[in-house]
Amino acid sequence: MPRAGLTSERVVRAGAELADEVGLEAVTVSALARAFGVRTASLYSHVDGATGLQEGIARLALDELADLAGEAVAGRSGKDALVALASAYRDYAGRHPGRYAATRLRLAADSVAVPAARRHATLTRSVLRGYPLDEAYAVHAVRLIGSVVHGFTALEVGGSFEHSAPASEESWARILDALDLTLRQWSSSAS
Amino acid sequence: MPRAGLTSERVVRAGAELADEVGLEAVTVSALARAFGVRTASLYSHVDGATGLQEGIARLALDELADLAGEAVAGRSGKDALVALASAYRDYAGRHPGRYAATRLRLAADSVAVPAARRHATLTRSVLRGYPLDEAYAVHAVRLIGSVVHGFTALEVGGSFEHSAPASEESWARILDALDLTLRQWSSSAS
DNA sequence: TGATTTGCCTAAACACTATAGGCGACCTAC
DNA sequence: GTAGGTCGCCTATAGTGTTTAGGCAAATCA
């Protein structure tokens, strides 16, 4: 019997693809084994069970997303950079809902995905360089950006915007306008 | 053998409590049966399996949350009402993480939780009466409020703010200031 | 008190997770 | 080119969760 050629990387990658197709909850070790045409037990030497698989998908997705976001932001600043960053997240979530869901898993402190998660924080801070923000406001700004981007994205992929007009696209543009304005105002004012 | 006195309501309520203690994913029909001291199969006449149970918890939580938010907003307007509404959500998520997670489930169009979900949209719109918003901006405003509140809340309960100072409480106050300001600006300007 | 309803039961089939240990496919060395 | 050894995928097995079908007894009501 020929071997299937499994590796941790290939298994996790297949898991990510499956997650985008059928949802993260439906990504089971069994389903993945079926996809590879091997027995379930065979995967346990490549990934650390169901939770290890999810962590692997989270790491993969966080890395991919940080790469895309970094690329989108490169060479831009101010509102341009903000919109590019935010839209990189939103687009990724739309194209890869399963992977995006994995990025939102609560990570264990020693998870393989922790380093990737840090890249995102630094990237957001770099976008803030385009805004002459008071250092004391930088954390709040990072958290605001994270909240707006993740909140909008989560509601959108969760279908919350599907039952009202107009298309979410338009709200997205207005909301980014407002976010940019807020960040510029925080620069000067500050209470 | 005496009967346990199960009803749909009691089962769903116990499910909600269990969700807050051990996480929504860990709420299984089996675990719930153990809690009641009955056999697993006995619950199937009261709730429609695992998915029915989750829908029931979602309905319960959405109703509870709409009640609390409605109460919080009553008699307030403008920024007061906005802060009360947003904080009702955030506080609920902090106190009842499992129930809150249930409110974020994607609902089937015919889910028992759909009517409860509608209450939330109308409640948010009522808060906007405190802002002389252009009708065309009302939808964007509802979506912005939803994004900020859910985004912040989700990141907070997900632990994303735990590894930076200061406490999220302070960011919450600054972010609500900014949200209020944005809504007041949208009233006049509008691009 | 006897008949009906209904609540919780047993039984059984099926899926997913996980571990232990075996056998054969592949690589390397001579 | 074949003899070893390694490691990849296997079988076997046990535990837990989901779900349906059908049975018996407790509650309800005449």
GROMACS .gro file of C-alpha atoms (C1' of nucleotides) in nm:
model
  442
    1MET     CA    1   0.000   0.000   0.000
    2PRO     CA    2   0.151   0.336  -0.105
    3ARG     CA    3   0.184   0.611   0.157
    4ALA     CA    4  -0.028   0.921   0.160
    5GLY     CA    5   0.262   1.157   0.226
    6LEU     CA    6   0.117   1.334   0.524
    7THR     CA    7   0.302   1.609   0.707
    8SER     CA    8   0.189   1.848   0.981
    9GLU     CA    9   0.194   2.128   0.730
   10ARG     CA   10  -0.019   1.948   0.472
   11VAL     CA   11  -0.269   1.833   0.732
   12VAL     CA   12  -0.309   2.180   0.879
   13ARG     CA   13  -0.339   2.333   0.533
   14ALA     CA   14  -0.609   2.086   0.435
   15GLY     CA   15  -0.782   2.165   0.763
   16ALA     CA   16  -0.781   2.534   0.676
   17GLU     CA   17  -0.931   2.464   0.335
   18LEU     CA   18  -1.196   2.243   0.486
   19ALA     CA   19  -1.276   2.512   0.743
   20ASP     CA   20  -1.345   2.763   0.467
   21GLU     CA   21  -1.576   2.519   0.294
   22VAL     CA   22  -1.777   2.370   0.577
   23GLY     CA   23  -1.710   2.592   0.878
   24LEU     CA   24  -1.449   2.561   1.150
   25GLU     CA   25  -1.673   2.359   1.383
   26ALA     CA   26  -1.704   2.089   1.118
   27VAL     CA   27  -1.329   2.045   1.084
   28THR     CA   28  -1.275   1.717   1.265
   29VAL     CA   29  -0.981   1.483   1.265
   30SER     CA   30  -1.210   1.222   1.114
   31ALA     CA   31  -1.328   1.441   0.829
   32LEU     CA   32  -0.972   1.533   0.751
   33ALA     CA   33  -0.865   1.170   0.752
   34ARG     CA   34  -1.144   1.095   0.506
   35ALA     CA   35  -1.022   1.374   0.281
   36PHE     CA   36  -0.674   1.224   0.278
   37GLY     CA   37  -0.807   0.871   0.237
   38VAL     CA   38  -0.637   0.746   0.552
   39ARG     CA   39  -0.755   0.619   0.889
   40THR     CA   40  -0.829   0.867   1.164
   41ALA     CA   41  -0.556   0.740   1.393
   42SER     CA   42  -0.296   0.813   1.127
   43LEU     CA   43  -0.329   1.186   1.172
   44TYR     CA   44  -0.241   1.182   1.538
   45SER     CA   45   0.130   1.158   1.465
   46HIS     CA   46   0.112   1.477   1.260
   47VAL     CA   47  -0.118   1.701   1.464
   48ASP     CA   48  -0.187   1.704   1.835
   49GLY     CA   49  -0.549   1.600   1.821
   50ALA     CA   50  -0.847   1.824   1.758
   51THR     CA   51  -0.718   2.119   1.961
   52GLY     CA   52  -0.372   2.100   1.807
   53LEU     CA   53  -0.534   2.104   1.466
   54GLN     CA   54  -0.731   2.418   1.550
   55GLU     CA   55  -0.422   2.587   1.686
   56GLY     CA   56  -0.239   2.499   1.370
   57ILE     CA   57  -0.514   2.649   1.157
   58ALA     CA   58  -0.511   2.960   1.376
   59ARG     CA   59  -0.136   2.997   1.332
   60LEU     CA   60  -0.160   2.946   0.957
   61ALA     CA   61  -0.441   3.200   0.928
   62LEU     CA   62  -0.279   3.459   1.154
   63ASP     CA   63   0.044   3.432   0.955
   64GLU     CA   64  -0.132   3.457   0.620
   65LEU     CA   65  -0.338   3.748   0.740
   66ALA     CA   66  -0.039   3.932   0.884
   67ASP     CA   67   0.142   3.885   0.552
   68LEU     CA   68  -0.153   4.019   0.353
   69ALA     CA   69  -0.212   4.309   0.589
   70GLY     CA   70   0.157   4.396   0.592
   71GLU     CA   71   0.164   4.397   0.215
   72ALA     CA   72  -0.151   4.609   0.196
   73VAL     CA   73  -0.010   4.868   0.432
   74ALA     CA   74   0.335   4.886   0.276
   75GLY     CA   75   0.403   5.223   0.118
   76ARG     CA   76   0.087   5.382   0.252
   77SER     CA   77   0.022   5.611   0.543
   78GLY     CA   78  -0.258   5.795   0.716
   79LYS     CA   79  -0.608   5.713   0.604
   80ASP     CA   80  -0.475   5.517   0.307
   81ALA     CA   81  -0.292   5.283   0.540
   82LEU     CA   82  -0.586   5.258   0.777
   83VAL     CA   83  -0.827   5.163   0.501
   84ALA     CA   84  -0.579   4.917   0.353
   85LEU     CA   85  -0.526   4.748   0.688
   86ALA     CA   86  -0.891   4.730   0.780
   87SER     CA   87  -0.993   4.607   0.436
   88ALA     CA   88  -0.726   4.340   0.439
   89TYR     CA   89  -0.894   4.192   0.746
   90ARG     CA   90  -1.244   4.228   0.610
   91ASP     CA   91  -1.157   4.081   0.272
   92TYR     CA   92  -0.976   3.790   0.430
   93ALA     CA   93  -1.274   3.714   0.651
   94GLY     CA   94  -1.503   3.722   0.349
   95ARG     CA   95  -1.281   3.498   0.141
   96HIS     CA   96  -1.177   3.264   0.422
   97PRO     CA   97  -1.451   3.253   0.684
   98GLY     CA   98  -1.325   2.931   0.840
   99ARG     CA   99  -0.967   3.052   0.867
  100TYR     CA  100  -1.088   3.386   1.003
  101ALA     CA  101  -1.294   3.210   1.270
  102ALA     CA  102  -0.977   3.028   1.370
  103THR     CA  103  -0.795   3.359   1.423
  104ARG     CA  104  -1.060   3.448   1.680
  105LEU     CA  105  -1.003   3.143   1.899
  106ARG     CA  106  -0.884   3.216   2.246
  107LEU     CA  107  -0.518   3.118   2.241
  108ALA     CA  108  -0.342   2.935   2.518
  109ALA     CA  109  -0.040   3.132   2.641
  110ASP     CA  110   0.192   2.869   2.495
  111SER     CA  111   0.005   2.821   2.170
  112VAL     CA  112   0.202   2.790   1.848
  113ALA     CA  113  -0.008   3.081   1.721
  114VAL     CA  114   0.105   3.335   1.981
  115PRO     CA  115   0.400   3.480   1.783
  116ALA     CA  116   0.175   3.532   1.482
  117ALA     CA  117  -0.078   3.711   1.699
  118ARG     CA  118   0.188   3.958   1.810
  119ARG     CA  119   0.263   4.055   1.451
  120HIS     CA  120  -0.089   4.194   1.426
  121ALA     CA  121  -0.055   4.425   1.723
  122THR     CA  122   0.270   4.572   1.592
  123LEU     CA  123   0.124   4.616   1.246
  124THR     CA  124  -0.169   4.815   1.380
  125ARG     CA  125   0.064   5.033   1.582
  126SER     CA  126   0.268   5.104   1.271
  127VAL     CA  127  -0.042   5.234   1.094
  128LEU     CA  128  -0.093   5.475   1.382
  129ARG     CA  129   0.235   5.643   1.292
  130GLY     CA  130   0.035   5.824   1.027
  131TYR     CA  131  -0.162   5.992   1.302
  132PRO     CA  132   0.017   6.232   1.537
  133LEU     CA  133  -0.135   6.054   1.835
  134ASP     CA  134  -0.053   6.117   2.196
  135GLU     CA  135   0.133   5.810   2.325
  136ALA     CA  136  -0.127   5.769   2.599
  137TYR     CA  137  -0.392   5.730   2.330
  138ALA     CA  138  -0.206   5.476   2.123
  139VAL     CA  139  -0.341   5.176   2.318
  140HIS     CA  140  -0.695   5.305   2.300
  141ALA     CA  141  -0.652   5.362   1.929
  142VAL     CA  142  -0.525   5.009   1.872
  143ARG     CA  143  -0.820   4.874   2.066
  144LEU     CA  144  -1.066   5.096   1.882
  145ILE     CA  145  -0.939   4.987   1.544
  146GLY     CA  146  -0.949   4.625   1.650
  147SER     CA  147  -1.301   4.661   1.782
  148VAL     CA  148  -1.442   4.832   1.477
  149VAL     CA  149  -1.272   4.605   1.225
  150HIS     CA  150  -1.343   4.281   1.404
  151GLY     CA  151  -1.692   4.387   1.509
  152PHE     CA  152  -1.798   4.487   1.159
  153THR     CA  153  -1.638   4.182   1.006
  154ALA     CA  154  -1.793   3.943   1.256
  155LEU     CA  155  -2.139   4.088   1.216
  156GLU     CA  156  -2.105   4.087   0.838
  157VAL     CA  157  -1.992   3.725   0.802
  158GLY     CA  158  -2.247   3.633   1.070
  159GLY     CA  159  -2.520   3.765   0.844
  160SER     CA  160  -2.636   4.048   1.069
  161PHE     CA  161  -2.635   4.301   0.786
  162GLU     CA  162  -2.822   4.086   0.539
  163HIS     CA  163  -3.169   4.200   0.634
  164SER     CA  164  -3.134   4.573   0.588
  165ALA     CA  165  -3.038   4.800   0.301
  166PRO     CA  166  -2.804   4.932   0.175
  167ALA     CA  167  -2.526   4.683   0.112
  168SER     CA  168  -2.271   4.662   0.390
  169GLU     CA  169  -2.009   4.794   0.150
  170GLU     CA  170  -2.145   5.146   0.187
  171SER     CA  171  -2.153   5.133   0.565
  172TRP     CA  172  -1.796   5.009   0.560
  173ALA     CA  173  -1.682   5.319   0.371
  174ARG     CA  174  -1.873   5.556   0.603
  175ILE     CA  175  -1.743   5.378   0.911
  176LEU     CA  176  -1.382   5.399   0.795
  177ASP     CA  177  -1.432   5.770   0.727
  178ALA     CA  178  -1.551   5.812   1.083
  179LEU     CA  179  -1.269   5.604   1.225
  180ASP     CA  180  -1.011   5.811   1.040
  181LEU     CA  181  -1.170   6.130   1.164
  182THR     CA  182  -1.173   6.007   1.522
  183LEU     CA  183  -0.806   5.916   1.510
  184ARG     CA  184  -0.719   6.257   1.371
  185GLN     CA  185  -0.924   6.428   1.639
  186TRP     CA  186  -0.768   6.227   1.919
  187SER     CA  187  -0.433   6.364   1.801
  188SER     CA  188  -0.512   6.718   1.901
  189SER     CA  189  -0.790   6.715   2.159
  190ALA     CA  190  -0.768   6.437   2.422
  191SER     CA  191  -0.963   6.479   2.739
  192MET     CA  192  -3.904   0.630   4.055
  193PRO     CA  193  -4.003   0.997   4.103
  194ARG     CA  194  -3.993   1.225   3.802
  195ALA     CA  195  -3.737   1.497   3.751
  196GLY     CA  196  -3.989   1.760   3.643
  197LEU     CA  197  -3.822   1.859   3.320
  198THR     CA  198  -3.966   2.122   3.090
  199SER     CA  199  -3.824   2.291   2.781
  200GLU     CA  200  -3.785   2.609   2.980
  201ARG     CA  201  -3.597   2.446   3.267
  202VAL     CA  202  -3.370   2.253   3.037
  203VAL     CA  203  -3.280   2.561   2.832
  204ARG     CA  204  -3.227   2.765   3.146
  205ALA     CA  205  -2.994   2.502   3.291
  206GLY     CA  206  -2.814   2.499   2.958
  207ALA     CA  207  -2.761   2.873   2.980
  208GLU     CA  208  -2.619   2.843   3.329
  209LEU     CA  209  -2.391   2.563   3.223
  210ALA     CA  210  -2.276   2.769   2.926
  211ASP     CA  211  -2.167   3.052   3.154
  212GLU     CA  212  -1.973   2.810   3.372
  213VAL     CA  213  -1.798   2.588   3.121
  214GLY     CA  214  -1.834   2.762   2.786
  215LEU     CA  215  -2.100   2.723   2.519
  216GLU     CA  216  -1.908   2.453   2.329
  217ALA     CA  217  -1.914   2.232   2.637
  218VAL     CA  218  -2.292   2.247   2.671
  219THR     CA  219  -2.392   1.902   2.550
  220VAL     CA  220  -2.717   1.717   2.583
  221SER     CA  221  -2.528   1.455   2.782
  222ALA     CA  222  -2.378   1.701   3.028
  223LEU     CA  223  -2.717   1.857   3.082
  224ALA     CA  224  -2.876   1.517   3.142
  225ARG     CA  225  -2.609   1.445   3.402
  226ALA     CA  226  -2.687   1.775   3.573
  227PHE     CA  227  -3.054   1.678   3.597
  228GLY     CA  228  -2.974   1.323   3.700
  229VAL     CA  229  -3.162   1.172   3.408
  230ARG     CA  230  -3.065   0.972   3.100
  231THR     CA  231  -2.956   1.157   2.788
  232ALA     CA  232  -3.247   1.035   2.579
  233SER     CA  233  -3.494   1.187   2.823
  234LEU     CA  234  -3.407   1.539   2.715
  235TYR     CA  235  -3.501   1.483   2.354
  236SER     CA  236  -3.870   1.525   2.425
  237HIS     CA  237  -3.801   1.871   2.571
  238VAL     CA  238  -3.544   2.019   2.335
  239ASP     CA  239  -3.479   1.948   1.971
  240GLY     CA  240  -3.134   1.798   2.008
  241ALA     CA  241  -2.807   1.983   2.036
  242THR     CA  242  -2.892   2.255   1.785
  243GLY     CA  243  -3.236   2.312   1.932
  244LEU     CA  244  -3.075   2.353   2.270
  245GLN     CA  245  -2.834   2.616   2.137
  246GLU     CA  246  -3.117   2.801   1.968
  247GLY     CA  247  -3.309   2.796   2.293
  248ILE     CA  248  -3.013   2.940   2.482
  249ALA     CA  249  -2.974   3.205   2.213
  250ARG     CA  250  -3.340   3.302   2.243
  251LEU     CA  251  -3.320   3.314   2.620
  252ALA     CA  252  -3.007   3.527   2.612
  253LEU     CA  253  -3.132   3.763   2.342
  254ASP     CA  254  -3.454   3.816   2.537
  255GLU     CA  255  -3.274   3.872   2.865
  256LEU     CA  256  -3.030   4.107   2.702
  257ALA     CA  257  -3.301   4.304   2.525
  258ASP     CA  258  -3.484   4.340   2.857
  259LEU     CA  259  -3.172   4.463   3.034
  260ALA     CA  260  -3.074   4.698   2.754
  261GLY     CA  261  -3.427   4.835   2.731
  262GLU     CA  262  -3.431   4.899   3.102
  263ALA     CA  263  -3.088   5.063   3.089
  264VAL     CA  264  -3.192   5.298   2.811
  265ALA     CA  265  -3.531   5.390   2.957
  266GLY     CA  266  -3.550   5.754   3.057
  267ARG     CA  267  -3.215   5.843   2.902
  268SER     CA  268  -3.122   6.009   2.578
  269GLY     CA  269  -2.821   6.119   2.379
  270LYS     CA  270  -2.484   6.009   2.509
  271ASP     CA  271  -2.640   5.886   2.833
  272ALA     CA  272  -2.858   5.644   2.641
  273LEU     CA  273  -2.572   5.537   2.414
  274VAL     CA  274  -2.344   5.459   2.706
  275ALA     CA  275  -2.622   5.277   2.890
  276LEU     CA  276  -2.702   5.063   2.587
  277ALA     CA  277  -2.343   4.979   2.504
  278SER     CA  278  -2.257   4.904   2.865
  279ALA     CA  279  -2.559   4.680   2.904
  280TYR     CA  280  -2.416   4.462   2.629
  281ARG     CA  281  -2.063   4.469   2.761
  282ASP     CA  282  -2.167   4.396   3.119
  283TYR     CA  283  -2.388   4.112   3.010
  284ALA     CA  284  -2.106   3.958   2.809
  285GLY     CA  285  -1.876   3.984   3.109
  286ARG     CA  286  -2.124   3.831   3.349
  287HIS     CA  287  -2.263   3.572   3.111
  288PRO     CA  288  -1.996   3.477   2.857
  289GLY     CA  289  -2.169   3.155   2.758
  290ARG     CA  290  -2.505   3.317   2.705
  291TYR     CA  291  -2.339   3.602   2.516
  292ALA     CA  292  -2.164   3.355   2.287
  293ALA     CA  293  -2.504   3.205   2.213
  294THR     CA  294  -2.637   3.544   2.101
  295ARG     CA  295  -2.363   3.552   1.838
  296LEU     CA  296  -2.465   3.223   1.672
  297ARG     CA  297  -2.578   3.253   1.316
  298LEU     CA  298  -2.953   3.209   1.333
  299ALA     CA  299  -3.154   3.008   1.087
  300ALA     CA  300  -3.425   3.222   0.928
  301ASP     CA  301  -3.692   3.024   1.111
  302SER     CA  302  -3.511   3.006   1.444
  303VAL     CA  303  -3.707   3.057   1.763
  304ALA     CA  304  -3.457   3.333   1.843
  305VAL     CA  305  -3.536   3.553   1.543
  306PRO     CA  306  -3.806   3.769   1.707
  307ALA     CA  307  -3.573   3.841   1.999
  308ALA     CA  308  -3.300   3.945   1.758
  309ARG     CA  309  -3.531   4.203   1.602
  310ARG     CA  310  -3.588   4.369   1.937
  311HIS     CA  311  -3.220   4.461   1.946
  312ALA     CA  312  -3.224   4.640   1.615
  313THR     CA  313  -3.524   4.852   1.714
  314LEU     CA  314  -3.371   4.932   2.049
  315THR     CA  315  -3.054   5.063   1.889
  316ARG     CA  316  -3.256   5.275   1.649
  317SER     CA  317  -3.443   5.425   1.942
  318VAL     CA  318  -3.116   5.538   2.098
  319LEU     CA  319  -3.036   5.720   1.775
  320ARG     CA  320  -3.336   5.943   1.831
  321GLY     CA  321  -3.109   6.135   2.065
  322TYR     CA  322  -2.894   6.224   1.767
  323PRO     CA  323  -3.042   6.444   1.492
  324LEU     CA  324  -2.918   6.198   1.233
  325ASP     CA  325  -2.994   6.213   0.866
  326GLU     CA  326  -3.223   5.918   0.787
  327ALA     CA  327  -2.975   5.795   0.527
  328TYR     CA  328  -2.715   5.765   0.800
  329ALA     CA  329  -2.932   5.577   1.045
  330VAL     CA  330  -2.843   5.235   0.906
  331HIS     CA  331  -2.474   5.315   0.906
  332ALA     CA  332  -2.505   5.437   1.263
  333VAL     CA  333  -2.679   5.119   1.377
  334ARG     CA  334  -2.409   4.914   1.211
  335LEU     CA  335  -2.132   5.128   1.358
  336ILE     CA  336  -2.270   5.097   1.710
  337GLY     CA  337  -2.313   4.724   1.666
  338SER     CA  338  -1.960   4.687   1.532
  339VAL     CA  339  -1.793   4.885   1.808
  340VAL     CA  340  -1.991   4.730   2.091
  341HIS     CA  341  -1.968   4.373   1.970
  342GLY     CA  342  -1.609   4.411   1.854
  343PHE     CA  343  -1.486   4.552   2.183
  344THR     CA  344  -1.685   4.302   2.384
  345ALA     CA  345  -1.569   4.006   2.181
  346LEU     CA  346  -1.205   4.106   2.199
  347GLU     CA  347  -1.233   4.173   2.570
  348VAL     CA  348  -1.394   3.842   2.667
  349GLY     CA  349  -1.159   3.672   2.422
  350GLY     CA  350  -0.866   3.800   2.624
  351SER     CA  351  -0.715   4.022   2.356
  352PHE     CA  352  -0.677   4.317   2.592
  353GLU     CA  353  -0.520   4.123   2.874
  354HIS     CA  354  -0.163   4.168   2.766
  355SER     CA  355  -0.141   4.545   2.746
  356ALA     CA  356  -0.201   4.828   2.989
  357PRO     CA  357  -0.412   5.013   3.091
  358ALA     CA  358  -0.723   4.819   3.190
  359SER     CA  359  -0.981   4.787   2.917
  360GLU     CA  360  -1.220   4.992   3.128
  361GLU     CA  361  -1.037   5.310   3.034
  362SER     CA  362  -1.035   5.232   2.664
  363TRP     CA  363  -1.407   5.162   2.685
  364ALA     CA  364  -1.472   5.512   2.818
  365ARG     CA  365  -1.253   5.678   2.552
  366ILE     CA  366  -1.411   5.471   2.277
  367LEU     CA  367  -1.765   5.561   2.383
  368ASP     CA  368  -1.662   5.928   2.389
  369ALA     CA  369  -1.542   5.891   2.034
  370LEU     CA  370  -1.852   5.703   1.924
  371ASP     CA  371  -2.076   5.973   2.069
  372LEU     CA  372  -1.875   6.242   1.895
  373THR     CA  373  -1.893   6.062   1.563
  374LEU     CA  374  -2.270   6.026   1.585
  375ARG     CA  375  -2.305   6.394   1.664
  376GLN     CA  376  -2.082   6.486   1.372
  377TRP     CA  377  -2.268   6.264   1.132
  378SER     CA  378  -2.580   6.463   1.221
  379SER     CA  379  -2.453   6.783   1.070
  380SER     CA  380  -2.185   6.701   0.816
  381ALA     CA  381  -2.243   6.388   0.606
  382SER     CA  382  -2.041   6.348   0.294
  383DT     C1'  383  -6.046   0.306   4.088
  384DG     C1'  384  -5.973   0.229   3.614
  385DA     C1'  385  -5.826   0.448   3.174
  386DT     C1'  386  -5.539   0.769   2.949
  387DT     C1'  387  -5.164   1.052   2.900
  388DT     C1'  388  -4.700   1.150   2.926
  389DG     C1'  389  -4.240   1.148   3.135
  390DC     C1'  390  -3.843   0.908   3.180
  391DC     C1'  391  -3.657   0.468   3.085
  392DT     C1'  392  -3.369   0.085   2.812
  393DA     C1'  393  -3.167  -0.048   2.391
  394DA     C1'  394  -2.916   0.026   1.997
  395DA     C1'  395  -2.684   0.247   1.596
  396DC     C1'  396  -2.360   0.576   1.455
  397DA     C1'  397  -1.987   0.951   1.480
  398DC     C1'  398  -1.562   1.165   1.676
  399DT     C1'  399  -1.158   1.150   1.991
  400DA     C1'  400  -0.773   0.924   2.151
  401DT     C1'  401  -0.408   0.565   2.275
  402DA     C1'  402  -0.137   0.134   2.207
  403DG     C1'  403   0.095  -0.155   1.946
  404DG     C1'  404   0.191  -0.398   1.476
  405DC     C1'  405   0.342  -0.446   1.005
  406DG     C1'  406   0.511  -0.307   0.594
  407DA     C1'  407   0.699   0.076   0.295
  408DC     C1'  408   1.092   0.341   0.235
  409DC     C1'  409   1.588   0.482   0.305
  410DT     C1'  410   2.064   0.391   0.382
  411DA     C1'  411   2.477   0.129   0.377
  412DC     C1'  412   2.738  -0.207   0.251
  413DG     C1'  413   2.083  -0.550  -0.457
  414DT     C1'  414   1.977  -0.674  -0.038
  415DA     C1'  415   1.985  -0.647   0.481
  416DG     C1'  416   1.878  -0.322   0.845
  417DG     C1'  417   1.647   0.007   1.067
  418DT     C1'  418   1.314   0.385   1.081
  419DC     C1'  419   0.889   0.572   1.054
  420DG     C1'  420   0.425   0.604   0.836
  421DC     C1'  421  -0.003   0.430   0.830
  422DC     C1'  422  -0.251   0.039   0.992
  423DT     C1'  423  -0.584  -0.245   1.327
  424DA     C1'  424  -0.789  -0.276   1.762
  425DT     C1'  425  -1.006  -0.082   2.135
  426DA     C1'  426  -1.221   0.226   2.473
  427DG     C1'  427  -1.462   0.636   2.597
  428DT     C1'  428  -1.801   1.002   2.507
  429DG     C1'  429  -2.174   1.243   2.260
  430DT     C1'  430  -2.601   1.229   1.939
  431DT     C1'  431  -3.016   1.052   1.813
  432DT     C1'  432  -3.428   0.735   1.732
  433DA     C1'  433  -3.757   0.362   1.864
  434DG     C1'  434  -4.023   0.157   2.171
  435DG     C1'  435  -4.156   0.025   2.678
  436DC     C1'  436  -4.313   0.084   3.154
  437DA     C1'  437  -4.472   0.341   3.522
  438DA     C1'  438  -4.613   0.779   3.733
  439DA     C1'  439  -4.929   1.137   3.712
  440DT     C1'  440  -5.394   1.293   3.571
  441DC     C1'  441  -5.861   1.261   3.514
  442DA     C1'  442  -6.319   1.015   3.460
   0.00000   0.00000   0.00000
